[in-house]
Tab-separated table of C-alpha atoms in Angstrom:
chain	number	residue	atom	x	y	z
V	199	MET	CA	80.344	128.226	148.607
V	200	LEU	CA	79.244	124.642	149.531
V	201	ILE	CA	78.006	122.103	146.893
V	202	LEU	CA	75.826	119.576	148.525
V	203	GLN	CA	76.345	116.294	146.696
V	204	SER	CA	72.608	114.833	147.142
V	205	ALA	CA	69.385	114.368	145.618
V	206	SER	CA	67.668	114.261	148.984
V	207	PRO	CA	65.227	117.317	149.491
V	208	ARG	CA	65.593	116.632	153.193
V	209	ARG	CA	69.287	117.389	153.267
V	210	LYS	CA	68.761	120.432	151.135
V	211	GLU	CA	66.263	121.837	153.629
V	212	LEU	CA	68.526	120.891	156.528
V	213	LEU	CA	71.562	122.725	154.902
V	214	HIS	CA	69.427	125.810	154.598
V	215	LYS	CA	69.407	125.842	158.495
V	216	ILE	CA	73.239	126.380	158.311
V	217	THR	CA	73.550	128.500	155.339
V	218	ASP	CA	71.927	129.606	152.185
V	219	ASP	CA	75.186	129.961	150.198
V	220	PHE	CA	75.081	126.498	148.594
V	221	LYS	CA	73.997	124.715	145.233
V	222	VAL	CA	72.911	121.149	144.911
V	223	GLU	CA	74.580	118.653	142.352
V	224	SER	CA	73.891	115.116	142.438
V	225	VAL	CA	76.139	112.568	140.462
V	226	PRO	CA	76.464	108.739	140.971
V	227	ALA	CA	78.843	107.453	143.457
V	228	ASN	CA	80.182	104.034	144.527
V	229	GLU	CA	78.508	103.020	147.807
V	230	CYS	CA	79.141	100.042	149.832
V	231	VAL	CA	78.143	98.240	153.119
V	232	ILE	CA	81.235	97.305	155.353
V	233	PRO	CA	79.596	94.289	157.507
V	234	SER	CA	78.964	95.124	161.179
V	235	ARG	CA	80.541	98.667	160.894
V	236	PRO	CA	77.809	101.253	160.211
V	237	ALA	CA	79.875	104.123	161.081
V	238	ALA	CA	82.817	103.166	158.825
V	239	THR	CA	80.066	102.428	156.057
V	240	VAL	CA	78.486	105.911	156.294
V	241	MET	CA	81.736	107.814	156.451
V	242	LYS	CA	83.101	105.721	153.361
V	243	ASN	CA	80.021	106.378	151.327
V	244	ALA	CA	79.853	110.108	152.203
V	245	ARG	CA	83.696	110.349	151.229
V	246	GLU	CA	82.842	108.609	147.905
V	247	LYS	CA	80.087	110.917	147.302
V	248	ALA	CA	81.974	114.259	148.147
V	249	LEU	CA	84.879	113.067	146.026
V	250	ALA	CA	82.652	112.289	142.968
V	251	ILE	CA	82.528	116.191	142.315
V	252	LYS	CA	85.434	118.016	141.560
V	253	PRO	CA	85.020	121.792	143.186
V	254	GLU	CA	86.244	124.787	141.625
V	255	ASN	CA	87.439	128.104	143.182
V	256	GLY	CA	87.660	127.090	146.581
V	257	GLN	CA	84.249	125.400	146.777
V	258	THR	CA	83.567	122.717	149.520
V	259	VAL	CA	81.578	119.560	148.737
V	260	VAL	CA	79.269	118.275	151.228
V	261	GLY	CA	78.597	114.418	150.919
V	262	ALA	CA	76.398	112.555	153.209
V	263	ASP	CA	75.152	109.090	153.852
V	264	THR	CA	72.440	107.750	156.251
V	265	VAL	CA	71.790	104.029	157.205
V	266	VAL	CA	69.478	102.500	159.801
V	267	TYR	CA	71.158	99.620	161.913
V	268	LEU	CA	69.609	96.981	164.022
V	269	ALA	CA	71.261	93.696	165.406
V	270	GLY	CA	73.827	93.624	162.675
V	271	ARG	CA	71.548	94.439	159.900
V	272	PHE	CA	71.647	97.433	157.642
V	273	PHE	CA	68.398	99.058	156.440
V	274	LEU	CA	69.043	101.059	153.527
V	275	LYS	CA	66.589	102.669	151.042
V	276	PRO	CA	63.854	100.065	150.045
V	277	LYS	CA	63.774	98.940	146.419
V	278	ASN	CA	60.005	98.585	146.432
V	279	ALA	CA	56.967	98.717	148.597
V	280	GLU	CA	57.103	95.076	149.628
V	281	GLU	CA	60.684	95.648	151.093
V	282	ALA	CA	59.639	98.850	152.726
V	283	PHE	CA	56.701	96.811	154.579
V	284	GLU	CA	59.388	94.245	155.657
V	285	MET	CA	61.806	96.874	156.976
V	286	LEU	CA	59.094	98.617	158.950
V	287	LYS	CA	57.589	95.348	160.212
V	288	THR	CA	60.975	94.393	161.530
V	289	LEU	CA	61.827	97.950	163.100
V	290	SER	CA	58.159	98.205	164.486
V	291	GLY	CA	58.366	98.568	168.379
V	292	LYS	CA	62.133	98.295	168.501
V	293	TRP	CA	64.965	100.626	169.354
V	294	HIS	CA	67.468	100.997	166.583
V	295	SER	CA	70.372	103.254	165.492
V	296	VAL	CA	70.628	105.812	162.798
V	297	TYR	CA	73.965	106.832	161.260
V	298	THR	CA	74.790	109.561	159.250
V	299	GLY	CA	78.209	110.257	157.861
V	300	VAL	CA	79.347	113.505	156.373
V	301	CYS	CA	82.284	114.418	154.369
V	302	LEU	CA	83.670	117.864	153.475
V	303	ALA	CA	86.252	117.826	150.745
V	304	THR	CA	88.052	120.690	148.583
V	305	ASN	CA	91.077	120.604	146.537
V	306	GLY	CA	92.875	117.752	148.342
V	307	LYS	CA	91.516	118.300	151.791
V	308	VAL	CA	88.820	115.877	153.180
V	309	VAL	CA	87.329	115.706	156.671
V	310	CYS	CA	84.752	113.017	157.426
V	311	PHE	CA	82.644	112.412	160.540
V	312	TYR	CA	79.506	110.720	161.694
V	313	ASP	CA	76.710	110.976	164.069
V	314	LYS	CA	74.542	108.582	165.727
V	315	SER	CA	71.072	108.775	167.103
V	316	LYS	CA	68.807	106.151	168.509
V	317	VAL	CA	65.154	105.728	167.445
V	318	LYS	CA	62.021	103.607	168.703
V	319	LEU	CA	59.271	103.069	166.269
V	320	LYS	CA	55.800	102.763	167.476
V	321	LYS	CA	54.630	99.131	167.340
V	322	MET	CA	52.497	99.211	164.254
V	323	THR	CA	49.975	96.798	162.927
V	324	ASP	CA	50.319	95.227	159.510
V	325	ASP	CA	47.516	97.694	158.206
V	326	GLU	CA	49.157	100.572	159.618
V	327	ILE	CA	52.334	99.714	157.960
V	328	LYS	CA	50.665	99.233	154.754
V	329	ARG	CA	48.862	102.726	155.003
V	330	TYR	CA	52.266	104.346	156.001
V	331	VAL	CA	53.909	102.658	152.894
V	332	GLU	CA	51.082	103.836	150.499
V	333	THR	CA	50.985	107.357	151.800
V	334	LYS	CA	54.413	108.474	153.012
V	335	ASN	CA	56.777	107.786	150.120
V	336	PRO	CA	59.263	105.451	152.160
V	337	LEU	CA	61.329	104.348	149.112
V	338	ASP	CA	63.736	107.352	149.405
V	339	LYS	CA	64.447	107.062	153.131
V	340	ALA	CA	66.834	104.520	154.813
V	341	GLY	CA	64.849	102.362	156.923
V	342	ALA	CA	61.746	103.210	154.974
V	343	TYR	CA	60.591	105.844	157.350
V	344	GLY	CA	60.840	109.594	158.089
V	345	ILE	CA	61.253	110.875	161.492
V	346	GLN	CA	59.680	114.215	160.327
V	347	ASP	CA	56.389	112.489	159.382
V	348	GLY	CA	55.454	112.256	162.916
V	349	VAL	CA	53.575	109.080	162.507
V	350	THR	CA	55.946	106.165	163.253
V	351	VAL	CA	58.433	107.350	165.942
V	352	GLU	CA	57.662	106.715	169.427
V	353	LYS	CA	60.855	108.359	170.818
V	354	TYR	CA	64.377	109.119	170.054
V	355	THR	CA	67.685	110.165	171.565
V	356	GLY	CA	70.272	112.285	169.762
V	357	SER	CA	69.913	114.550	166.869
V	358	PHE	CA	66.516	114.646	165.212
V	359	ASP	CA	68.195	116.195	162.141
V	360	ASN	CA	70.657	113.378	162.098
V	361	VAL	CA	67.803	110.874	161.702
V	362	MET	CA	66.363	113.038	158.786
V	363	GLY	CA	69.782	112.789	156.987
V	364	LEU	CA	72.183	115.553	158.075
V	365	PRO	CA	73.346	116.181	161.676
V	366	THR	CA	73.115	120.040	161.291
V	367	GLU	CA	74.608	121.034	164.759
V	368	LYS	CA	77.649	118.774	164.186
V	369	LEU	CA	77.996	119.671	160.542
V	370	SER	CA	77.753	123.496	161.356
V	371	ALA	CA	80.721	123.300	163.705
V	372	GLU	CA	82.824	121.152	161.288
V	373	ILE	CA	82.103	123.521	158.298
V	374	LYS	CA	83.460	126.363	160.515
V	375	LYS	CA	86.397	124.624	161.494
V	376	PHE	CA	87.053	123.231	158.100
V	377	LEU	CA	87.004	126.554	156.410
V	378	THR	CA	89.167	128.104	159.038
V	379	ASP	CA	91.672	125.582	158.401
V	380	LYS	CA	91.389	125.897	154.830
V	381	GLU	CA	92.423	129.397	155.000
V	382	ASP	CA	95.557	128.876	157.097
């Protein structure tokens, strides 16, 4: 059985694509930003999240962290509507990277990895950004947008699920390998 260490409804929805044999727990974990190193940042944060829960009876904890990254700047979850507006204004019409780190942990064994996707947001007017911020709940999303909303994204390369917050194809393969190695 897996334990998803996350409060994200999107991660729960995405993990259901892989398995229904999991429960959700969300406990605080120390998160950080490692300047100019988005991949290292998301893997470290995913590890902190996974290790914040002590699994029982062979359970495996899944921790994940997602950041949006553009020109040396991290775009995390906005703290308020004004910050969401500024993030979207900065990202509007631009290609940027979305990194999601994932960590699997059980009884001393830890495996971390990440996936990277590229996204280009549509060019949006200030009014369009305001409307998005007012109607799409951007405060719980890195970069203040959700690719699944279908409103803001012009195009992307890489994993759609990664941009949503959990790279399911990569995670599925890593879980199989992790659980097989655990039994050896």
